[in-house]
Every structure is written in structure tokens, then in C-alpha cells.
Coordinates of C-alpha atoms and ligand atoms in Angstrom, one line a residue:
D1 CA 51.6 92.3 226.9
A2 CA 48.3 91.9 224.4
R3 CA 50.7 92.3 221.5
N4 CA 52.2 89.2 222.7
S5 CA 49.2 87.0 223.4
P6 CA 49.5 83.8 221.2
D7 CA 46.0 84.3 219.9
L8 CA 46.8 87.7 218.4
I9 CA 50.0 86.4 216.6
S10 CA 48.7 83.5 215.7
V11 CA 45.0 85.9 213.9
Y12 CA 48.0 87.6 212.4
S13 CA 50.4 84.8 210.8
H14 CA 46.7 83.4 209.6
A15 CA 45.9 86.6 207.9
A16 CA 49.2 87.3 206.2
D17 CA 49.4 83.6 205.2
R18 CA 46.2 84.0 203.5
I19 CA 47.6 87.4 201.8
Y20 CA 50.8 85.1 201.0
Q21 CA 48.8 82.6 199.7
R22 CA 46.3 84.3 197.6
R23 CA 49.2 86.6 195.9
Y24 CA 50.7 83.2 195.2
H25 CA 47.8 81.5 193.4
L26 CA 47.8 85.3 191.5
L27 CA 50.8 84.9 190.4
E28 CA 50.6 81.1 189.3
D29 CA 47.4 82.0 187.5
F30 CA 49.0 85.2 185.5
A31 CA 51.9 82.8 184.5
T32 CA 49.2 80.3 183.1
A33 CA 47.6 83.5 181.4
L34 CA 50.8 84.3 179.9
E35 CA 51.2 80.9 178.4
S36 CA 47.7 80.9 176.7
P37 CA 47.3 84.7 177.0
D38 CA 43.3 84.7 176.1
Q39 CA 42.3 86.0 179.1
L40 CA 45.1 89.1 178.3
R41 CA 44.3 91.5 176.4
L42 CA 45.5 95.5 175.7
V43 CA 43.3 99.1 175.8
Y44 CA 44.6 102.4 174.6
Q45 CA 43.8 105.6 176.2
P46 CA 44.0 108.4 174.0
R47 CA 46.8 111.1 174.3
I48 CA 45.6 114.2 173.7
D49 CA 47.7 117.6 172.4
L50 CA 46.1 120.3 174.2
M51 CA 47.4 123.2 171.8
S52 CA 45.1 121.3 168.9
G53 CA 43.1 118.9 170.5
K54 CA 44.1 116.5 168.9
C55 CA 44.6 112.8 169.6
L56 CA 48.4 112.2 169.0
G57 CA 48.7 108.2 170.0
A58 CA 47.5 106.6 172.9
E59 CA 48.9 104.2 175.8
A60 CA 48.7 100.5 175.8
L61 CA 47.3 99.4 179.4
L62 CA 46.8 95.4 179.9
R63 CA 43.9 94.4 181.4
W64 CA 43.8 90.7 183.0
E65 CA 40.3 88.7 182.8
H66 CA 40.4 86.0 185.6
P67 CA 38.3 82.7 184.8
V68 CA 37.2 82.7 187.9
L69 CA 37.7 86.1 189.8
G70 CA 37.0 88.6 186.7
N71 CA 38.4 91.3 186.1
I72 CA 41.6 92.0 188.1
P73 CA 42.9 95.7 188.4
P74 CA 46.8 96.2 187.3
D75 CA 48.1 96.9 190.5
D76 CA 47.0 94.1 191.8
F77 CA 49.2 91.6 189.4
I78 CA 51.5 93.9 187.6
P79 CA 54.0 95.1 190.5
M80 CA 54.1 91.4 191.7
T81 CA 54.8 90.2 188.4
E82 CA 57.6 92.6 187.2
R83 CA 59.4 91.8 190.8
S84 CA 59.0 87.8 189.7
S85 CA 60.7 85.7 186.8
R86 CA 57.7 86.1 184.7
A87 CA 58.8 90.3 184.3
S88 CA 60.0 90.1 180.5
A89 CA 57.0 87.3 179.6
L90 CA 54.5 90.3 180.7
T91 CA 56.1 93.1 178.6
A92 CA 57.1 90.0 175.7
Y93 CA 53.5 89.8 175.8
V94 CA 52.4 93.6 175.8
L95 CA 54.8 94.6 173.5
G96 CA 54.3 92.2 170.8
A97 CA 50.3 92.6 171.2
A98 CA 50.8 96.6 170.9
I99 CA 53.3 96.1 167.8
R100 CA 51.0 93.9 165.9
Q101 CA 48.1 97.0 167.0
M102 CA 50.2 99.6 165.3
R103 CA 50.6 97.6 162.1
D104 CA 46.6 97.1 161.7
W105 CA 46.3 100.8 162.5
Q106 CA 49.2 101.7 160.3
E107 CA 48.0 99.6 157.2
A108 CA 44.5 101.1 157.7
G109 CA 45.8 104.8 157.3
L110 CA 46.3 105.6 160.8
L111 CA 49.9 106.8 162.1
L112 CA 49.7 106.7 166.2
T113 CA 52.1 107.0 168.5
I114 CA 52.2 104.0 171.0
S115 CA 53.4 103.9 174.6
V116 CA 54.4 100.9 176.6
N117 CA 55.2 100.5 180.1
I118 CA 58.3 98.9 181.1
S119 CA 60.0 97.6 184.3
A120 CA 63.2 97.8 185.6
S121 CA 63.8 94.1 185.3
N122 CA 63.3 94.8 181.8
L123 CA 66.0 97.5 181.7
A124 CA 68.4 95.2 183.1
E125 CA 67.7 92.4 180.5
T126 CA 71.2 92.1 178.4
D127 CA 68.8 91.3 175.1
F128 CA 66.2 93.8 175.6
V129 CA 67.0 95.9 173.1
D130 CA 67.9 93.7 170.1
T131 CA 64.3 91.2 170.7
L132 CA 62.8 94.6 170.8
A133 CA 64.3 96.3 167.7
A134 CA 63.6 92.7 165.7
A135 CA 60.4 92.5 167.0
V136 CA 59.4 96.6 165.3
R137 CA 61.7 95.7 162.2
H138 CA 59.4 92.3 161.6
H139 CA 56.3 94.3 161.7
E140 CA 57.8 97.2 159.8
I141 CA 56.8 99.8 162.5
P142 CA 59.0 103.2 162.4
F143 CA 60.7 103.1 165.6
E144 CA 59.8 106.8 166.3
R145 CA 56.4 105.6 166.3
L146 CA 56.6 103.6 169.4
E147 CA 57.2 105.3 173.3
L148 CA 58.8 103.0 176.3
E149 CA 57.4 104.4 179.5
V150 CA 59.7 103.9 182.4
T151 CA 59.7 105.1 186.0
E152 CA 62.4 106.7 188.1
S153 CA 62.4 104.3 190.2
A154 CA 63.1 101.6 187.3
I155 CA 66.1 104.0 186.5
M156 CA 67.3 104.5 189.8
H157 CA 67.4 100.5 190.4
N158 CA 71.0 100.4 188.3
P159 CA 71.1 103.7 186.6
A160 CA 74.4 103.4 184.7
Y161 CA 73.1 100.3 182.9
A162 CA 69.5 101.8 182.7
L163 CA 71.5 105.0 181.5
A164 CA 73.2 102.6 178.5
Q165 CA 69.9 101.1 177.7
L166 CA 68.1 104.1 177.6
Q167 CA 70.6 105.4 175.0
K168 CA 70.7 101.9 172.7
L169 CA 67.0 103.0 172.6
S170 CA 66.9 106.8 171.9
D171 CA 69.9 106.1 169.0
L172 CA 67.2 103.5 167.5
G173 CA 64.6 106.6 167.4
V174 CA 62.6 104.6 170.6
R175 CA 61.2 107.4 172.2
V176 CA 61.2 107.4 176.1
A177 CA 58.9 108.9 178.5
I178 CA 59.4 109.2 182.4
D179 CA 56.4 107.5 183.6
D180 CA 54.9 108.9 187.3
F181 CA 57.2 111.7 187.2
G182 CA 57.2 113.0 190.8
T183 CA 56.8 109.9 192.9
G184 CA 60.0 108.3 192.5
H185 CA 63.5 109.1 193.9
S186 CA 65.1 110.4 190.7
S187 CA 68.0 113.0 191.2
L188 CA 67.9 116.2 189.3
A189 CA 71.7 114.9 188.5
Y190 CA 70.1 112.2 186.3
L191 CA 67.1 114.3 184.8
R192 CA 69.7 116.2 183.3
K193 CA 71.4 113.2 181.9
L194 CA 68.6 110.7 180.7
P195 CA 68.4 110.2 177.0
A196 CA 64.9 110.7 177.4
D197 CA 61.9 112.7 175.0
V198 CA 59.1 113.2 177.3
V199 CA 58.4 113.8 181.2
K200 CA 54.7 112.5 182.3
I201 CA 53.9 114.2 185.5
D202 CA 51.9 112.0 187.9
K203 CA 48.2 111.9 188.4
S204 CA 48.3 112.0 192.4
F205 CA 50.1 115.5 191.6
V206 CA 47.5 116.9 188.6
T207 CA 44.4 115.6 190.0
H208 CA 43.6 118.8 192.8
I209 CA 45.2 121.8 190.6
G210 CA 41.8 122.8 190.2
K211 CA 41.5 123.3 194.2
S212 CA 45.1 123.2 195.3
A213 CA 47.2 126.5 195.0
Q214 CA 50.1 124.0 196.4
D215 CA 49.8 121.7 193.8
Q216 CA 49.3 124.3 191.5
A217 CA 52.3 125.5 192.2
L218 CA 54.1 122.3 191.9
V219 CA 52.9 121.3 188.6
R220 CA 53.8 124.4 187.3
S221 CA 57.3 124.5 188.2
M222 CA 57.4 120.8 187.2
V223 CA 56.6 121.8 184.0
K224 CA 58.7 124.6 183.2
L225 CA 61.7 122.3 184.7
S226 CA 61.0 119.7 182.4
Q227 CA 60.6 122.2 179.7
E228 CA 64.0 124.1 180.3
L229 CA 65.7 120.5 180.8
G230 CA 64.6 119.4 176.6
Y231 CA 61.2 117.5 177.9
R232 CA 57.9 117.2 176.7
V233 CA 55.4 117.1 179.1
V234 CA 52.3 114.9 179.2
A235 CA 50.3 115.7 182.3
E236 CA 47.9 112.3 183.6
G237 CA 45.0 111.8 185.3
V238 CA 43.0 114.8 183.9
E239 CA 39.3 114.4 184.9
S240 CA 37.6 117.7 184.1
A241 CA 37.9 120.5 181.0
Q242 CA 39.1 122.9 184.2
I243 CA 42.1 121.0 184.6
A244 CA 42.7 120.4 181.2
M245 CA 42.8 124.3 180.7
L246 CA 44.7 125.0 183.8
L247 CA 47.3 122.7 182.4
R248 CA 47.2 124.1 179.0
E249 CA 47.5 127.9 180.4
M250 CA 50.5 126.7 181.9
G251 CA 52.5 125.4 178.8
C252 CA 52.2 121.8 179.1
E253 CA 52.3 120.1 175.9
E254 CA 49.8 116.7 176.0
A255 CA 47.7 115.9 178.7
Q256 CA 45.8 111.9 179.0
G257 CA 42.6 111.2 181.5
Y258 CA 39.2 110.3 181.9
Y259 CA 38.2 114.0 180.8
F260 CA 39.2 113.0 177.6
A261 CA 38.6 109.3 177.4
R262 CA 39.1 106.1 179.3
P263 CA 41.5 103.3 178.5
L264 CA 39.2 101.4 175.3
E265 CA 39.6 98.5 173.6
A266 CA 41.5 98.4 169.6
V267 CA 37.8 98.7 168.2
Q268 CA 36.1 101.9 170.7
F269 CA 38.8 103.4 170.3
L270 CA 38.8 104.0 166.3
G271 CA 34.7 104.3 167.3
W272 CA 36.0 107.4 169.6
L273 CA 38.4 108.4 166.7
H274 CA 35.6 109.0 164.2
A275 CA 33.2 109.9 166.7
P276 CA 31.7 113.6 165.7
E277 CA 31.6 115.2 169.1
T278 CA 35.9 114.4 169.4
G279 CA 36.1 116.7 165.8
G280 CA 36.1 113.1 163.6
G281 CA 39.8 114.0 164.3
G282 CA 39.7 112.4 168.1
Q283 CA 39.5 116.3 168.9
R284 CA 37.9 117.3 172.5
R285 CA 37.2 120.8 172.5
L286 CA 38.3 122.7 175.4
R287 CA 35.8 124.7 176.6
S288 CA 36.0 127.2 179.4
P289 CA 34.6 125.7 182.8
R290 CA 32.2 128.7 182.8
C291 CA 30.6 128.2 179.6
Ligands
LIG1 P1 50.6 104.4 184.5 O1 51.4 103.5 183.9 O2 50.7 105.5 185.6 O3 49.0 104.5 183.6 C1 48.4 105.4 184.0 C2 46.8 104.4 185.0 O4 46.0 105.9 185.0 C3 46.3 103.6 184.0 O5 45.4 102.6 185.3 C4 45.0 104.7 183.8 O6 43.9 103.7 183.5 C5 44.9 105.4 184.8 N1 44.2 106.5 184.3 C6 44.2 107.1 183.3 N2 43.5 108.2 183.4 C7 43.0 108.4 184.6 C8 42.1 109.9 185.5 O7 41.6 110.6 184.6 N3 41.7 109.6 186.8 C9 42.0 108.2 187.1 N4 41.9 108.0 188.6 N5 43.2 107.2 186.4 C10 43.2 107.2 185.2 P2 45.6 101.1 185.2 O8 45.4 101.0 183.5 O9 45.3 100.4 186.3 O10 47.2 100.6 185.4 C11 47.7 101.2 186.4 C12 49.0 100.5 186.2 O11 49.4 99.2 186.2 C13 49.9 101.9 185.3 O12 50.2 103.1 185.7 C14 51.3 101.0 185.1 O13 52.2 101.2 186.0 C15 51.0 99.5 185.0 N6 50.6 99.2 183.6 C16 49.5 98.5 183.2 N7 49.5 98.0 182.3 C17 51.0 97.6 182.0 C18 51.6 97.5 180.9 O14 51.1 96.9 180.0 N8 53.0 96.8 181.4 C19 53.5 97.5 182.6 N9 54.4 97.3 183.1 N10 52.9 97.7 183.7 C20 51.2 98.3 183.6
LIG2 MG1 52.2 104.6 181.9
LIG3 MG1 54.1 102.8 184.2
LIG4 MG1 51.5 106.6 185.2

């Protein structure tokens, strides 16, 4: 049996070993980066109101410039960090940086809602809400202008405790968004009970609505269901005017995606917001795909 030949096993275990070692080193390197975070920065992707075309806020996304390997994609280091003991340090860094940026923008007269991604283990930390509240108060940011993005799977990890934590956040006024909606295993029973304000439809559903009638029907019903449960709906991964128009016709309130803007450095973000092609107010006119 070829599968049991010692050669194949050793080739396999050698490869598995290398993958394991690479991950291990990345995790170690990222732990170092968290301690002296000059390798880390946040970028901001605008979120657009589909009715007015205005930018109402942005999602903060983490970027890591590894000293040797260069830019590491978030999907290569965030999921494994979220499963490690560094999960709370990661979120502490991102929340700290995002809140300071909000304060700077607020001082410059720019009132934006900033969304920050948090992980399952953050919701399990008993002091998470208090630490967050202290940081927000310290920088004198209204709680209403901070939004936390949580995935369905993060909630389903320990639903009762997650629900209680989200309720505490919601009582403070912090907004809660359900991220990557449709990809997790949340039950409708939970969706109905969640103290959340926003549902973000995952980009894997949004990408093909221009070509696939099935995807279009799916997104249309996700928008309707979410709205009937009282959520504001945001579509992720909007890459064309055609998709943006379709979403607007479906009644989807907000969108985010490369069509409007890529995630931008804070300085570029201001430039984008004030650029003439965005109407000087972060506006991006939705043209009909035919003209
Ligand atoms: P996410 O929270 O769903 O964030 C949206 C991702 O979609 C971002 O990828 C963004 O750059 C990308 N994106 C935005 N518009 C488009 C588009 O039109 N087309 C396509 N193909 N992609 C688009 P990014 O920055 O690589 O982040 C990937 C994931 O890593 C995030 O997915 C989030 O789960 C995680 N992540 C990023 N930053 C943080 C963070 O600060 N904390 C935590 N816990 N997770 C983070
Ligand atoms: Mg997100
Ligand atoms: Mg996310
Ligand atoms: Mg998402």
C-alpha cells in the first residue's frame, strides 16, 4: 500500500513539520510585534450609505509589516493569534489605536463611526467590557461612535456568556455588528435575541449577485430577514457599480468594498474623504452600469 510507504510518511510529516514551524515562528514574531508595535498599523475602509452616497464611518483593519517577510496578510496571522493566549493583546492594540485615531479625527471635527473586529476569546474575558469602557471614557469618545464586529461563530462559542457581554456593551451605547453573516452556524433563534444593531452580509454572497440569480435571491432574503429582525444591513465586498446599484434596489442600507475604496492609511483616508471625485464629503455617486 503506497500510502503506508515509509517514504511518503516521512515526506508528509516533514512538510507538516515545516508548516507547524512556520506558524509557530509567525506566532512568536507577532507576539514580539505586539510588544513593540512599530510593525503594526491600522488601515481604514470607508463604509458608504447607499441612499445618500455618504461615508458614515470606516472599518479598522490591522496590518503587520514583518521585518523580514514584509507584509503578512491578516488571514495568515490573525486566526491563529485569536486561538492563542495573545488574543487579548491583539484586540487591546487595535482598540487602543482605533480609539486614539477617533479622538484625533474628532478634534479635527470629523465624526465617524469606527468598527473594530473582535474575537471569540475577547467575549470570554471577564474584564473586557470594563477595560473598553475605561479607554473610551479616557479619550472622551461617545460610545455610540464605536462599533464592534463579532462573527456568529464567536457568539456561538459560548452563546449565553456572549449574549450577556453584548448586552453590557449595548447598554453602554456601543454598537454591535454581526460580521461575515451567513458563513457561521448561528441559529435564527439566536439572531432574534442578539443585542446587535448591524448585520454585515459576507462578501462571498455579495460578489456574484450580478451574475447569479440564486446568489441574488439569497442576498435579497438575507437583507429582508435582517431588516425584519430590526438590523441595519451592510454589504461587504462591493467591487462594482452594478453590485452597489443592485444592493440599493434591495434596500440594503450600507456597503463597503473596493468599488468605493480599499482600506486606507489614516492620512490617505482624509484625502479620499475630501477628494473632488467623492464630492468632498466622502460621496461616491452611483452611476447606472449602462452609462
Ligand atoms: P473582515 O472583518 O470580514 O474584513 C473585511 C475584509 O475584506 C478585509 O480583509 C478587507 O480588506 C476585505 N475587503 C474589503 N472590501 C473588499 C472587496 O471589495 N473585495 C474583496 N475581495 N475583499 C474586500 P483583510 O483586511 O485582509 O482582513 C481579513 C480578516 O482578518 C477580516 O475580515 C477580519 O476577520 C480579520 N481582521 C482584520 N483586522 C482585524 C483586527 O484588527 N482584529 C481582528 N480580530 N481581526 C481582524
Ligand atoms: Mg469585519
Ligand atoms: Mg471580522
Ligand atoms: Mg466580514
